[in-house]
Amino acid sequence: MQLLVKYNVIKSKVIGDRLSVLAGLLGLIILFPMQLVLAAGISSHSELASLGANPLGAGAIVSPTLANGRLAHRFLKAPPIHYLVYGRAGEPLQIIDSDGFLTGFITDVVNEVFEQSDITIIPIIKPIIRIKREMIQGHAKRWIAYALRSWESEGVWSNVSFARFASVDLLPYHLSLGYKKSSGDIDLQQLSQQGVVWIQGYRYPGTQALSDRYQFEFQRAKSHAAMLKMVEAGRVGFFMEHAPRMRHIMNKLEVDKNSYEFYSLAQEVPSTSITLLMSNDLGPEVIAFVNRRLTEMSRSGRIQELSHRYSLGG
């Protein structure tokens, strides 16, 4: 086994003596490149920051739980890539469990894209508003994230010198209004009186026109769970989101899905899709590698399999 190309997934709970691990890793610097230290897995934010590996600042949470690349595609070697996680607003695309470990559809896709490479993935967790600001302002370096294809219509994301969208779409995405069946039939003219809640920091082409057309302002929630709870408590009449995504949240919170209706906004707001977005400083070789792996996974049906794991394939 070549130490340079095979790594284990290291979780903070099973690291044991962190100082011993760091001491051993630092001792390898004489024999191996610095990127090996990063690739071996760092058990805490403080340890990673001490190595200067967190360009997003001291406020970011670094999760050590995403699998590192290993074994195949040995020709492709690059410095670590930062996988941007949008806080707790990303479920079930990005799920942060109570112990801080990461799962979710996008996390699984990213993990499998790089699992046969010598590239280490370092997750960075921040609220979506902060992450998008740091992406746009150039403070984030060497990153990969998920995005809506419709973001391409927003000027900054369409700038190919700044970031590039993956060539493969991962999941169709359209918005619906969710509401309790007991509320009766939906009347869009009543949205201003009944209220609509949406995730804080989310933007979507066509939603402002929807708001203007029916003369209401979105109330905001920090997570999908919080959004659902607002409707459950009667604070608002509707939440707005991709229906399969909200059904996942209902399952998680043990809310009866049969007590809700979903009204498709396809006639009001254009549908789009979810894909990956990559900073241009990853370089053409890494970007091409990601697109190649996504194409392979799409053709084999693997992307669809992963989406069904989170009930997103409908």
mmCIF file of C-alpha atoms in Angstrom:
data_model
loop_
_atom_site.group_PDB
_atom_site.id
_atom_site.type_symbol
_atom_site.label_atom_id
_atom_site.label_comp_id
_atom_site.label_asym_id
_atom_site.label_seq_id
_atom_site.Cartn_x
_atom_site.Cartn_y
_atom_site.Cartn_z
ATOM 1 C CA MET A 1 0.000 0.000 0.000
ATOM 2 C CA GLN A 2 1.304 3.422 -0.946
ATOM 3 C CA LEU A 3 0.781 5.850 1.906
ATOM 4 C CA LEU A 4 0.499 8.726 -0.528
ATOM 5 C CA VAL A 5 -2.648 7.411 -2.184
ATOM 6 C CA LYS A 6 -4.574 5.545 0.491
ATOM 7 C CA TYR A 7 -6.261 7.220 3.417
ATOM 8 C CA ASN A 8 -8.801 6.208 6.038
ATOM 9 C CA VAL A 9 -11.904 8.182 6.952
ATOM 10 C CA ILE A 10 -11.116 9.656 10.351
ATOM 11 C CA LYS A 11 -13.945 10.773 12.637
ATOM 12 C CA SER A 12 -13.321 13.078 15.523
ATOM 13 C CA LYS A 13 -14.965 10.697 17.987
ATOM 14 C CA VAL A 14 -12.511 7.898 17.307
ATOM 15 C CA ILE A 15 -9.296 9.825 16.880
ATOM 16 C CA GLY A 16 -8.085 9.142 20.429
ATOM 17 C CA ASP A 17 -5.016 11.113 21.279
ATOM 18 C CA ARG A 18 -5.099 14.018 18.824
ATOM 19 C CA LEU A 19 -1.731 15.339 19.844
ATOM 20 C CA SER A 20 -0.126 12.009 19.086
ATOM 21 C CA VAL A 21 -1.770 11.906 15.683
ATOM 22 C CA LEU A 22 -0.642 15.426 14.837
ATOM 23 C CA ALA A 23 2.854 14.750 16.019
ATOM 24 C CA GLY A 24 3.042 11.691 13.799
ATOM 25 C CA LEU A 25 1.646 13.559 10.831
ATOM 26 C CA LEU A 26 3.983 16.493 11.220
ATOM 27 C CA GLY A 27 6.861 14.090 11.409
ATOM 28 C CA LEU A 28 6.009 12.897 7.911
ATOM 29 C CA ILE A 29 6.617 16.317 6.394
ATOM 30 C CA ILE A 30 10.256 15.425 5.871
ATOM 31 C CA LEU A 31 9.290 12.484 3.683
ATOM 32 C CA PHE A 32 6.037 13.568 2.073
ATOM 33 C CA PRO A 33 4.416 16.778 0.743
ATOM 34 C CA MET A 34 2.384 19.008 3.019
ATOM 35 C CA GLN A 35 -0.821 17.917 1.288
ATOM 36 C CA LEU A 36 -0.393 14.483 2.906
ATOM 37 C CA VAL A 37 -0.847 16.069 6.316
ATOM 38 C CA LEU A 38 -4.136 17.522 5.149
ATOM 39 C CA ALA A 39 -5.194 14.312 3.445
ATOM 40 C CA ALA A 40 -4.734 12.190 6.537
ATOM 41 C CA GLY A 41 -7.756 13.784 8.214
ATOM 42 C CA ILE A 42 -7.785 16.451 10.891
ATOM 43 C CA SER A 43 -9.969 15.872 13.905
ATOM 44 C CA SER A 44 -10.963 19.404 14.841
ATOM 45 C CA HIS A 45 -11.269 22.953 13.534
ATOM 46 C CA SER A 46 -8.467 24.147 15.802
ATOM 47 C CA GLU A 47 -6.046 21.528 14.509
ATOM 48 C CA LEU A 48 -6.893 22.321 10.907
ATOM 49 C CA ALA A 49 -6.633 26.061 11.460
ATOM 50 C CA SER A 50 -3.239 25.589 13.094
ATOM 51 C CA LEU A 51 -2.032 24.153 9.802
ATOM 52 C CA GLY A 52 -3.383 27.154 7.907
ATOM 53 C CA ALA A 53 -5.868 25.046 5.955
ATOM 54 C CA ASN A 54 -9.079 26.960 6.526
ATOM 55 C CA PRO A 55 -9.260 29.941 4.145
ATOM 56 C CA LEU A 56 -12.827 30.755 5.176
ATOM 57 C CA GLY A 57 -11.801 32.102 8.563
ATOM 58 C CA ALA A 58 -11.948 31.103 12.185
ATOM 59 C CA GLY A 59 -15.739 31.221 12.280
ATOM 60 C CA ALA A 60 -16.132 28.250 9.949
ATOM 61 C CA ILE A 61 -16.853 24.762 11.220
ATOM 62 C CA VAL A 62 -14.666 22.085 9.681
ATOM 63 C CA SER A 63 -16.200 18.610 9.557
ATOM 64 C CA PRO A 64 -13.720 15.711 9.404
ATOM 65 C CA THR A 65 -16.264 13.120 8.380
ATOM 66 C CA LEU A 66 -16.376 13.229 4.576
ATOM 67 C CA ALA A 67 -14.438 10.391 2.953
ATOM 68 C CA ASN A 68 -11.083 11.277 1.455
ATOM 69 C CA GLY A 69 -10.013 10.292 -2.036
ATOM 70 C CA ARG A 70 -8.058 7.077 -2.426
ATOM 71 C CA LEU A 71 -6.431 4.510 -4.700
ATOM 72 C CA ALA A 72 -7.469 5.105 -8.322
ATOM 73 C CA HIS A 73 -6.836 7.988 -10.765
ATOM 74 C CA ARG A 74 -3.334 8.414 -9.319
ATOM 75 C CA PHE A 75 -2.437 10.735 -12.178
ATOM 76 C CA LEU A 76 -4.756 13.360 -10.685
ATOM 77 C CA LYS A 77 -3.177 14.999 -7.660
ATOM 78 C CA ALA A 78 -4.165 18.421 -6.377
ATOM 79 C CA PRO A 79 -4.274 20.413 -3.134
ATOM 80 C CA PRO A 80 -7.315 19.896 -0.880
ATOM 81 C CA ILE A 81 -10.710 21.116 -2.053
ATOM 82 C CA HIS A 82 -13.167 22.822 0.289
ATOM 83 C CA TYR A 83 -16.688 21.401 0.141
ATOM 84 C CA LEU A 84 -19.051 24.195 1.153
ATOM 85 C CA VAL A 85 -21.984 23.132 3.316
ATOM 86 C CA TYR A 86 -24.882 25.577 3.708
ATOM 87 C CA GLY A 87 -25.411 25.139 7.426
ATOM 88 C CA ARG A 88 -28.634 23.402 8.395
ATOM 89 C CA ALA A 89 -30.564 24.948 5.513
ATOM 90 C CA GLY A 90 -29.457 22.246 3.078
ATOM 91 C CA GLU A 91 -31.410 19.170 4.172
ATOM 92 C CA PRO A 92 -31.658 16.574 2.722
ATOM 93 C CA LEU A 93 -29.087 17.673 0.159
ATOM 94 C CA GLN A 94 -26.636 18.274 3.000
ATOM 95 C CA ILE A 95 -27.472 16.784 6.389
ATOM 96 C CA ILE A 96 -25.556 17.624 9.574
ATOM 97 C CA ASP A 97 -26.449 15.156 12.300
ATOM 98 C CA SER A 98 -26.427 15.870 16.032
ATOM 99 C CA ASP A 99 -22.772 14.784 16.244
ATOM 100 C CA GLY A 100 -21.724 17.061 13.385
ATOM 101 C CA PHE A 101 -21.252 14.256 10.854
ATOM 102 C CA LEU A 102 -22.258 14.867 7.236
ATOM 103 C CA THR A 103 -24.563 12.911 4.963
ATOM 104 C CA GLY A 104 -27.131 13.948 2.378
ATOM 105 C CA PHE A 105 -27.607 13.618 -1.371
ATOM 106 C CA ILE A 106 -25.056 16.241 -2.461
ATOM 107 C CA THR A 107 -22.559 15.090 0.180
ATOM 108 C CA ASP A 108 -22.852 11.528 -1.114
ATOM 109 C CA VAL A 109 -22.384 12.691 -4.711
ATOM 110 C CA VAL A 110 -19.284 14.745 -3.871
ATOM 111 C CA ASN A 111 -17.899 11.889 -1.819
ATOM 112 C CA GLU A 112 -18.256 9.432 -4.695
ATOM 113 C CA VAL A 113 -16.887 11.866 -7.268
ATOM 114 C CA PHE A 114 -13.595 12.085 -5.381
ATOM 115 C CA GLU A 115 -13.401 8.668 -3.733
ATOM 116 C CA GLN A 116 -11.212 7.352 -6.553
ATOM 117 C CA SER A 117 -8.735 10.215 -6.601
ATOM 118 C CA ASP A 118 -5.809 11.541 -4.616
ATOM 119 C CA ILE A 119 -7.708 14.721 -3.755
ATOM 120 C CA THR A 120 -8.736 15.437 -0.181
ATOM 121 C CA ILE A 121 -12.116 17.035 0.501
ATOM 122 C CA ILE A 122 -12.409 19.322 3.546
ATOM 123 C CA PRO A 123 -16.015 20.268 4.404
ATOM 124 C CA ILE A 124 -16.617 23.828 5.589
ATOM 125 C CA ILE A 125 -19.950 24.545 7.297
ATOM 126 C CA LYS A 126 -21.413 28.054 7.340
ATOM 127 C CA PRO A 127 -24.848 29.654 6.836
ATOM 128 C CA ILE A 128 -25.692 29.975 3.152
ATOM 129 C CA ILE A 129 -25.735 33.800 3.244
ATOM 130 C CA ARG A 130 -22.159 33.932 4.592
ATOM 131 C CA ILE A 131 -20.882 31.259 2.238
ATOM 132 C CA LYS A 132 -22.339 32.912 -0.853
ATOM 133 C CA ARG A 133 -20.914 36.272 0.204
ATOM 134 C CA GLU A 134 -17.435 34.787 0.669
ATOM 135 C CA MET A 135 -17.673 32.941 -2.632
ATOM 136 C CA ILE A 136 -18.627 36.119 -4.473
ATOM 137 C CA GLN A 137 -16.040 38.275 -2.694
ATOM 138 C CA GLY A 138 -13.281 35.774 -3.427
ATOM 139 C CA HIS A 139 -12.504 34.938 0.215
ATOM 140 C CA ALA A 140 -13.281 31.259 -0.349
ATOM 141 C CA LYS A 141 -10.556 29.393 -2.223
ATOM 142 C CA ARG A 142 -10.595 26.070 -4.056
ATOM 143 C CA TRP A 143 -14.206 25.196 -3.385
ATOM 144 C CA ILE A 144 -17.022 23.030 -4.650
ATOM 145 C CA ALA A 145 -20.683 23.532 -3.717
ATOM 146 C CA TYR A 146 -24.144 22.779 -4.988
ATOM 147 C CA ALA A 147 -26.156 25.364 -6.872
ATOM 148 C CA LEU A 148 -29.310 25.841 -8.856
ATOM 149 C CA ARG A 149 -28.773 25.901 -12.603
ATOM 150 C CA SER A 150 -30.931 29.035 -12.612
ATOM 151 C CA TRP A 151 -28.121 30.856 -10.787
ATOM 152 C CA GLU A 152 -26.494 31.162 -14.206
ATOM 153 C CA SER A 153 -28.955 33.960 -14.912
ATOM 154 C CA GLU A 154 -27.428 35.946 -12.042
ATOM 155 C CA GLY A 155 -24.470 37.976 -13.327
ATOM 156 C CA VAL A 156 -21.772 36.998 -10.841
ATOM 157 C CA TRP A 157 -22.307 33.227 -11.217
ATOM 158 C CA SER A 158 -22.253 33.387 -15.019
ATOM 159 C CA ASN A 159 -18.723 34.824 -14.961
ATOM 160 C CA VAL A 160 -16.553 31.892 -16.083
ATOM 161 C CA SER A 161 -13.421 33.558 -14.692
ATOM 162 C CA PHE A 162 -14.999 33.264 -11.228
ATOM 163 C CA ALA A 163 -16.730 29.866 -11.115
ATOM 164 C CA ARG A 164 -18.017 27.138 -13.385
ATOM 165 C CA PHE A 165 -21.168 25.062 -13.289
ATOM 166 C CA ALA A 166 -20.823 21.329 -13.739
ATOM 167 C CA SER A 167 -21.935 19.992 -17.103
ATOM 168 C CA VAL A 168 -24.301 17.426 -15.537
ATOM 169 C CA ASP A 169 -27.556 18.180 -13.731
ATOM 170 C CA LEU A 170 -28.115 16.110 -10.602
ATOM 171 C CA LEU A 171 -31.787 16.628 -9.820
ATOM 172 C CA PRO A 172 -34.800 18.431 -11.333
ATOM 173 C CA TYR A 173 -36.030 21.148 -9.018
ATOM 174 C CA HIS A 174 -39.259 23.103 -8.909
ATOM 175 C CA LEU A 175 -41.084 24.904 -6.168
ATOM 176 C CA SER A 176 -44.415 24.138 -4.545
ATOM 177 C CA LEU A 177 -46.509 25.699 -1.815
ATOM 178 C CA GLY A 178 -47.158 23.298 1.042
ATOM 179 C CA TYR A 179 -50.192 23.744 3.263
ATOM 180 C CA LYS A 180 -52.460 21.760 5.561
ATOM 181 C CA LYS A 181 -55.395 20.023 3.919
ATOM 182 C CA SER A 182 -57.605 21.349 6.672
ATOM 183 C CA SER A 183 -57.017 24.855 5.305
ATOM 184 C CA GLY A 184 -59.169 24.104 2.267
ATOM 185 C CA ASP A 185 -58.443 24.900 -1.379
ATOM 186 C CA ILE A 186 -55.593 27.259 -2.136
ATOM 187 C CA ASP A 187 -56.285 30.778 -3.347
ATOM 188 C CA LEU A 188 -53.138 32.584 -4.449
ATOM 189 C CA GLN A 189 -54.890 35.888 -3.975
ATOM 190 C CA GLN A 190 -54.965 35.141 -0.241
ATOM 191 C CA LEU A 191 -51.195 34.613 0.147
ATOM 192 C CA SER A 192 -50.711 38.085 1.565
ATOM 193 C CA GLN A 193 -53.220 37.363 4.336
ATOM 194 C CA GLN A 194 -52.166 33.792 5.149
ATOM 195 C CA GLY A 195 -48.389 34.247 4.832
ATOM 196 C CA VAL A 196 -45.642 32.292 3.058
ATOM 197 C CA VAL A 197 -42.404 31.197 4.715
ATOM 198 C CA TRP A 198 -39.192 30.391 2.847
ATOM 199 C CA ILE A 199 -35.601 29.638 3.852
ATOM 200 C CA GLN A 200 -33.454 32.605 4.877
ATOM 201 C CA GLY A 201 -30.868 33.384 2.214
ATOM 202 C CA TYR A 202 -32.614 31.465 -0.570
ATOM 203 C CA ARG A 203 -33.091 33.181 -3.910
ATOM 204 C CA TYR A 204 -34.746 31.787 -7.020
ATOM 205 C CA PRO A 205 -35.502 33.467 -10.362
ATOM 206 C CA GLY A 206 -39.196 34.203 -10.572
ATOM 207 C CA THR A 207 -39.941 34.265 -6.853
ATOM 208 C CA GLN A 208 -39.767 38.040 -6.594
ATOM 209 C CA ALA A 209 -42.224 38.305 -9.475
ATOM 210 C CA LEU A 210 -44.494 35.859 -7.615
ATOM 211 C CA SER A 211 -44.267 37.986 -4.486
ATOM 212 C CA ASP A 212 -45.041 41.164 -6.447
ATOM 213 C CA ARG A 213 -47.890 39.565 -8.383
ATOM 214 C CA TYR A 214 -49.752 38.478 -5.260
ATOM 215 C CA GLN A 215 -48.569 41.337 -3.048
ATOM 216 C CA PHE A 216 -46.887 39.498 -0.184
ATOM 217 C CA GLU A 217 -43.459 39.387 1.403
ATOM 218 C CA PHE A 218 -41.755 36.113 2.296
ATOM 219 C CA GLN A 219 -41.290 35.373 5.942
ATOM 220 C CA ARG A 220 -37.987 33.626 6.557
ATOM 221 C CA ALA A 221 -36.864 30.593 8.564
ATOM 222 C CA LYS A 222 -33.352 29.301 9.233
ATOM 223 C CA SER A 223 -34.068 25.676 8.325
ATOM 224 C CA HIS A 224 -36.647 23.462 6.661
ATOM 225 C CA ALA A 225 -37.605 22.047 10.049
ATOM 226 C CA ALA A 226 -38.255 25.559 11.387
ATOM 227 C CA MET A 227 -40.264 26.388 8.289
ATOM 228 C CA LEU A 228 -42.478 23.327 8.729
ATOM 229 C CA LYS A 229 -42.964 24.073 12.417
ATOM 230 C CA MET A 230 -44.231 27.563 11.571
ATOM 231 C CA VAL A 231 -46.989 26.078 9.415
ATOM 232 C CA GLU A 232 -47.728 23.384 11.993
ATOM 233 C CA ALA A 233 -48.150 26.081 14.658
ATOM 234 C CA GLY A 234 -50.435 28.158 12.432
ATOM 235 C CA ARG A 235 -48.062 31.134 12.299
ATOM 236 C CA VAL A 236 -48.220 31.093 8.483
ATOM 237 C CA GLY A 237 -50.440 29.308 6.002
ATOM 238 C CA PHE A 238 -47.796 28.087 3.525
ATOM 239 C CA PHE A 239 -44.171 27.069 3.156
ATOM 240 C CA MET A 240 -42.462 27.205 -0.242
ATOM 241 C CA GLU A 241 -39.981 24.538 -1.293
ATOM 242 C CA HIS A 242 -39.322 21.515 -3.504
ATOM 243 C CA ALA A 243 -42.006 19.031 -2.388
ATOM 244 C CA PRO A 244 -39.787 15.888 -2.057
ATOM 245 C CA ARG A 245 -37.412 17.881 0.101
ATOM 246 C CA MET A 246 -40.188 18.832 2.510
ATOM 247 C CA ARG A 247 -41.530 15.277 2.638
ATOM 248 C CA HIS A 248 -38.104 14.199 3.865
ATOM 249 C CA ILE A 249 -38.347 16.773 6.650
ATOM 250 C CA MET A 250 -41.837 15.572 7.540
ATOM 251 C CA ASN A 251 -40.542 12.032 7.889
ATOM 252 C CA LYS A 252 -37.717 13.250 10.091
ATOM 253 C CA LEU A 253 -40.048 15.225 12.363
ATOM 254 C CA GLU A 254 -42.726 12.505 12.285
ATOM 255 C CA VAL A 255 -45.280 14.869 10.801
ATOM 256 C CA ASP A 256 -48.095 13.164 8.905
ATOM 257 C CA LYS A 257 -47.414 13.769 5.205
ATOM 258 C CA ASN A 258 -51.008 12.872 4.366
ATOM 259 C CA SER A 259 -52.196 15.935 6.246
ATOM 260 C CA TYR A 260 -50.513 18.231 3.699
ATOM 261 C CA GLU A 261 -51.188 19.246 0.133
ATOM 262 C CA PHE A 262 -48.606 20.595 -2.330
ATOM 263 C CA TYR A 263 -49.535 23.152 -4.949
ATOM 264 C CA SER A 264 -47.054 23.239 -7.837
ATOM 265 C CA LEU A 265 -45.780 26.687 -8.776
ATOM 266 C CA ALA A 266 -44.559 25.479 -12.185
ATOM 267 C CA GLN A 267 -46.949 27.911 -13.922
ATOM 268 C CA GLU A 268 -45.747 30.776 -11.746
ATOM 269 C CA VAL A 269 -42.007 30.158 -11.260
ATOM 270 C CA PRO A 270 -39.741 28.501 -13.871
ATOM 271 C CA SER A 271 -38.421 25.062 -12.950
ATOM 272 C CA THR A 272 -34.667 24.469 -12.776
ATOM 273 C CA SER A 273 -32.233 21.779 -11.618
ATOM 274 C CA ILE A 274 -29.539 21.225 -9.005
ATOM 275 C CA THR A 275 -25.931 20.853 -10.088
ATOM 276 C CA LEU A 276 -22.422 21.449 -8.732
ATOM 277 C CA LEU A 277 -20.592 24.760 -8.842
ATOM 278 C CA MET A 278 -16.789 24.941 -8.737
ATOM 279 C CA SER A 279 -14.395 27.814 -8.199
ATOM 280 C CA ASN A 280 -12.202 28.445 -11.206
ATOM 281 C CA ASP A 281 -9.031 28.206 -9.121
ATOM 282 C CA LEU A 282 -9.509 24.423 -8.995
ATOM 283 C CA GLY A 283 -8.003 24.443 -12.470
ATOM 284 C CA PRO A 284 -9.196 22.881 -15.731
ATOM 285 C CA GLU A 285 -7.904 19.399 -14.907
ATOM 286 C CA VAL A 286 -9.900 19.069 -11.674
ATOM 287 C CA ILE A 287 -13.023 20.629 -13.223
ATOM 288 C CA ALA A 288 -12.804 18.219 -16.155
ATOM 289 C CA PHE A 289 -12.340 15.328 -13.719
ATOM 290 C CA VAL A 290 -15.505 16.292 -11.807
ATOM 291 C CA ASN A 291 -17.516 16.548 -15.029
ATOM 292 C CA ARG A 292 -16.180 13.203 -16.212
ATOM 293 C CA ARG A 293 -17.078 11.477 -12.939
ATOM 294 C CA LEU A 294 -20.567 13.035 -12.900
ATOM 295 C CA THR A 295 -21.128 11.840 -16.471
ATOM 296 C CA GLU A 296 -20.083 8.313 -15.481
ATOM 297 C CA MET A 297 -22.351 8.359 -12.424
ATOM 298 C CA SER A 298 -25.282 9.715 -14.445
ATOM 299 C CA ARG A 299 -24.957 7.108 -17.194
ATOM 300 C CA SER A 300 -24.661 4.266 -14.709
ATOM 301 C CA GLY A 301 -27.750 5.424 -12.812
ATOM 302 C CA ARG A 302 -25.744 6.035 -9.655
ATOM 303 C CA ILE A 303 -26.898 9.641 -9.233
ATOM 304 C CA GLN A 304 -30.507 8.512 -9.390
ATOM 305 C CA GLU A 305 -29.788 5.768 -6.838
ATOM 306 C CA LEU A 306 -28.363 8.328 -4.439
ATOM 307 C CA SER A 307 -31.348 10.642 -4.896
ATOM 308 C CA HIS A 308 -33.754 7.798 -4.077
ATOM 309 C CA ARG A 309 -31.831 7.202 -0.861
ATOM 310 C CA TYR A 310 -33.279 10.527 0.345
ATOM 311 C CA SER A 311 -36.643 10.168 -1.427
ATOM 312 C CA LEU A 312 -35.684 12.856 -3.935
ATOM 313 C CA GLY A 313 -36.077 10.819 -7.086
ATOM 314 C CA GLY A 314 -39.772 11.543 -7.638
#
